[in-house]
């Protein structure tokens, strides 16, 4: 089966748009890390930063094991909603989606506040 212009790609193949959106989605957390990790080393406890990375890595490793099992069962489509719906049903999956939306908005507001606070500290230290 081949794809023609305007039709969806064959299952299991990545098109240019898929790869582009994957790169953009992967770059967003990276840009947040680039902005906050140097500030954590400069103003925070330097030994706590590697410990935070270790904690995050272990947490993501535990999450990835369950996500891999769920992705096999759901076919990998639908992302977070499909995984939660697979395990808990549709109403909890909708609630989890709204909770994720709230969490992302809170993280965005928190990062903007942290950026303002630390920028003020750096500017005050340099006159």
mmCIF file of C-alpha atoms in Angstrom:
data_model
loop_
_atom_site.group_PDB
_atom_site.id
_atom_site.type_symbol
_atom_site.label_atom_id
_atom_site.label_comp_id
_atom_site.label_asym_id
_atom_site.label_seq_id
_atom_site.Cartn_x
_atom_site.Cartn_y
_atom_site.Cartn_z
ATOM 1 C CA UNK A 1 0.000 0.000 0.000
ATOM 2 C CA UNK A 2 1.437 3.379 -0.952
ATOM 3 C CA UNK A 3 0.449 6.870 -0.042
ATOM 4 C CA UNK A 4 -0.557 9.598 -2.426
ATOM 5 C CA UNK A 5 -0.438 13.315 -1.916
ATOM 6 C CA UNK A 6 -3.043 14.371 0.611
ATOM 7 C CA UNK A 7 -3.665 10.911 2.041
ATOM 8 C CA UNK A 8 -2.499 9.797 5.470
ATOM 9 C CA UNK A 9 0.770 7.869 5.622
ATOM 10 C CA UNK A 10 0.805 4.097 5.762
ATOM 11 C CA UNK A 11 0.643 2.764 9.305
ATOM 12 C CA UNK A 12 4.092 2.404 10.839
ATOM 13 C CA UNK A 13 5.771 5.098 8.704
ATOM 14 C CA UNK A 14 6.708 8.596 9.747
ATOM 15 C CA UNK A 15 6.158 11.463 7.371
ATOM 16 C CA UNK A 16 7.827 14.854 7.369
ATOM 17 C CA UNK A 17 5.045 16.452 9.405
ATOM 18 C CA UNK A 18 5.251 13.714 12.046
ATOM 19 C CA UNK A 19 8.997 14.164 12.422
ATOM 20 C CA UNK A 20 8.662 17.959 12.557
ATOM 21 C CA UNK A 21 6.057 17.814 15.342
ATOM 22 C CA UNK A 22 8.148 15.232 17.215
ATOM 23 C CA UNK A 23 11.160 17.552 17.139
ATOM 24 C CA UNK A 24 9.108 20.555 18.295
ATOM 25 C CA UNK A 25 7.562 18.516 21.129
ATOM 26 C CA UNK A 26 10.980 17.251 22.224
ATOM 27 C CA UNK A 27 12.527 20.731 22.080
ATOM 28 C CA UNK A 28 10.025 22.320 24.479
ATOM 29 C CA UNK A 29 11.260 20.547 27.641
ATOM 30 C CA UNK A 30 14.833 21.016 26.466
ATOM 31 C CA UNK A 31 14.359 24.776 26.217
ATOM 32 C CA UNK A 32 12.925 24.849 29.744
ATOM 33 C CA UNK A 33 15.954 22.919 31.016
ATOM 34 C CA UNK A 34 18.394 25.214 29.206
ATOM 35 C CA UNK A 35 16.815 28.181 30.947
ATOM 36 C CA UNK A 36 16.549 26.783 34.464
ATOM 37 C CA UNK A 37 19.484 24.389 35.041
ATOM 38 C CA UNK A 38 22.193 27.084 34.901
ATOM 39 C CA UNK A 39 20.176 29.124 37.398
ATOM 40 C CA UNK A 40 19.887 26.079 39.675
ATOM 41 C CA UNK A 41 23.664 25.703 39.644
ATOM 42 C CA UNK A 42 24.237 29.436 40.140
ATOM 43 C CA UNK A 43 21.727 30.168 42.892
ATOM 44 C CA UNK A 44 20.801 26.773 44.305
ATOM 45 C CA UNK A 45 22.513 23.858 45.939
ATOM 46 C CA UNK A 46 24.890 22.501 43.300
ATOM 47 C CA UNK A 47 24.772 18.952 44.689
ATOM 48 C CA UNK A 48 20.979 18.877 44.501
ATOM 49 C CA UNK A 49 20.854 19.357 40.725
ATOM 50 C CA UNK A 50 22.357 15.952 39.799
ATOM 51 C CA UNK A 51 20.126 14.341 42.433
ATOM 52 C CA UNK A 52 17.088 15.959 40.800
ATOM 53 C CA UNK A 53 18.169 14.564 37.422
ATOM 54 C CA UNK A 54 18.589 11.106 38.961
ATOM 55 C CA UNK A 55 15.137 11.274 40.562
ATOM 56 C CA UNK A 56 13.572 12.420 37.281
ATOM 57 C CA UNK A 57 15.352 9.646 35.370
ATOM 58 C CA UNK A 58 14.146 6.921 37.739
ATOM 59 C CA UNK A 59 10.606 8.313 37.630
ATOM 60 C CA UNK A 60 10.616 8.368 33.813
ATOM 61 C CA UNK A 61 12.031 4.836 33.706
ATOM 62 C CA UNK A 62 9.172 3.554 35.872
ATOM 63 C CA UNK A 63 6.631 5.429 33.756
ATOM 64 C CA UNK A 64 8.119 4.173 30.483
ATOM 65 C CA UNK A 65 7.710 0.518 31.484
ATOM 66 C CA UNK A 66 3.969 0.928 32.026
ATOM 67 C CA UNK A 67 3.610 3.124 28.961
ATOM 68 C CA UNK A 68 5.339 0.525 26.759
ATOM 69 C CA UNK A 69 2.904 -2.181 27.891
ATOM 70 C CA UNK A 70 -0.071 0.104 27.328
ATOM 71 C CA UNK A 71 1.208 1.231 23.914
ATOM 72 C CA UNK A 72 1.369 -2.405 22.817
ATOM 73 C CA UNK A 73 -2.245 -2.921 23.849
ATOM 74 C CA UNK A 74 -3.604 0.305 22.361
ATOM 75 C CA UNK A 75 -1.472 0.319 19.225
ATOM 76 C CA UNK A 76 0.454 3.387 20.367
ATOM 77 C CA UNK A 77 -2.154 5.846 19.130
ATOM 78 C CA UNK A 78 -3.895 8.393 21.323
ATOM 79 C CA UNK A 79 -0.973 9.091 23.615
ATOM 80 C CA UNK A 80 -1.673 9.690 27.297
ATOM 81 C CA UNK A 81 -5.467 9.552 26.948
ATOM 82 C CA UNK A 82 -5.391 6.086 25.353
ATOM 83 C CA UNK A 83 -3.088 4.745 28.065
ATOM 84 C CA UNK A 84 -5.259 5.992 30.914
ATOM 85 C CA UNK A 85 -8.445 4.850 29.161
ATOM 86 C CA UNK A 86 -6.883 1.420 28.659
ATOM 87 C CA UNK A 87 -6.191 1.045 32.363
ATOM 88 C CA UNK A 88 -8.949 3.012 34.088
ATOM 89 C CA UNK A 89 -11.688 3.732 31.535
ATOM 90 C CA UNK A 90 -12.908 6.775 29.632
ATOM 91 C CA UNK A 91 -14.110 9.091 32.456
ATOM 92 C CA UNK A 92 -10.795 8.911 34.367
ATOM 93 C CA UNK A 93 -8.937 9.417 31.079
ATOM 94 C CA UNK A 94 -10.858 12.633 30.407
ATOM 95 C CA UNK A 95 -10.154 13.773 33.980
ATOM 96 C CA UNK A 96 -6.456 12.920 33.523
ATOM 97 C CA UNK A 97 -6.406 14.973 30.324
ATOM 98 C CA UNK A 98 -7.830 18.005 32.090
ATOM 99 C CA UNK A 99 -5.410 17.484 34.973
ATOM 100 C CA UNK A 100 -2.490 17.343 32.521
ATOM 101 C CA UNK A 101 -3.733 20.558 30.890
ATOM 102 C CA UNK A 102 -3.880 22.257 34.296
ATOM 103 C CA UNK A 103 -0.413 20.954 35.211
ATOM 104 C CA UNK A 104 1.125 22.224 31.965
ATOM 105 C CA UNK A 105 -0.440 25.648 32.462
ATOM 106 C CA UNK A 106 0.811 25.792 36.071
ATOM 107 C CA UNK A 107 4.303 24.774 34.921
ATOM 108 C CA UNK A 108 4.272 27.508 32.285
ATOM 109 C CA UNK A 109 3.223 30.130 34.819
ATOM 110 C CA UNK A 110 5.838 28.864 37.288
ATOM 111 C CA UNK A 111 8.618 28.968 34.699
ATOM 112 C CA UNK A 112 7.655 32.500 33.702
ATOM 113 C CA UNK A 113 7.712 33.535 37.371
ATOM 114 C CA UNK A 114 11.071 31.840 37.951
ATOM 115 C CA UNK A 115 12.512 33.512 34.881
ATOM 116 C CA UNK A 116 11.386 36.924 36.129
ATOM 117 C CA UNK A 117 12.687 36.327 39.645
ATOM 118 C CA UNK A 118 16.103 35.050 38.618
ATOM 119 C CA UNK A 119 16.476 37.700 35.932
ATOM 120 C CA UNK A 120 15.855 40.340 38.591
ATOM 121 C CA UNK A 121 18.508 38.748 40.817
ATOM 122 C CA UNK A 122 21.099 38.657 38.040
ATOM 123 C CA UNK A 123 20.373 42.224 36.968
ATOM 124 C CA UNK A 124 20.500 43.462 40.581
ATOM 125 C CA UNK A 125 23.856 41.741 41.097
ATOM 126 C CA UNK A 126 25.314 43.446 38.025
ATOM 127 C CA UNK A 127 23.952 46.919 38.636
#
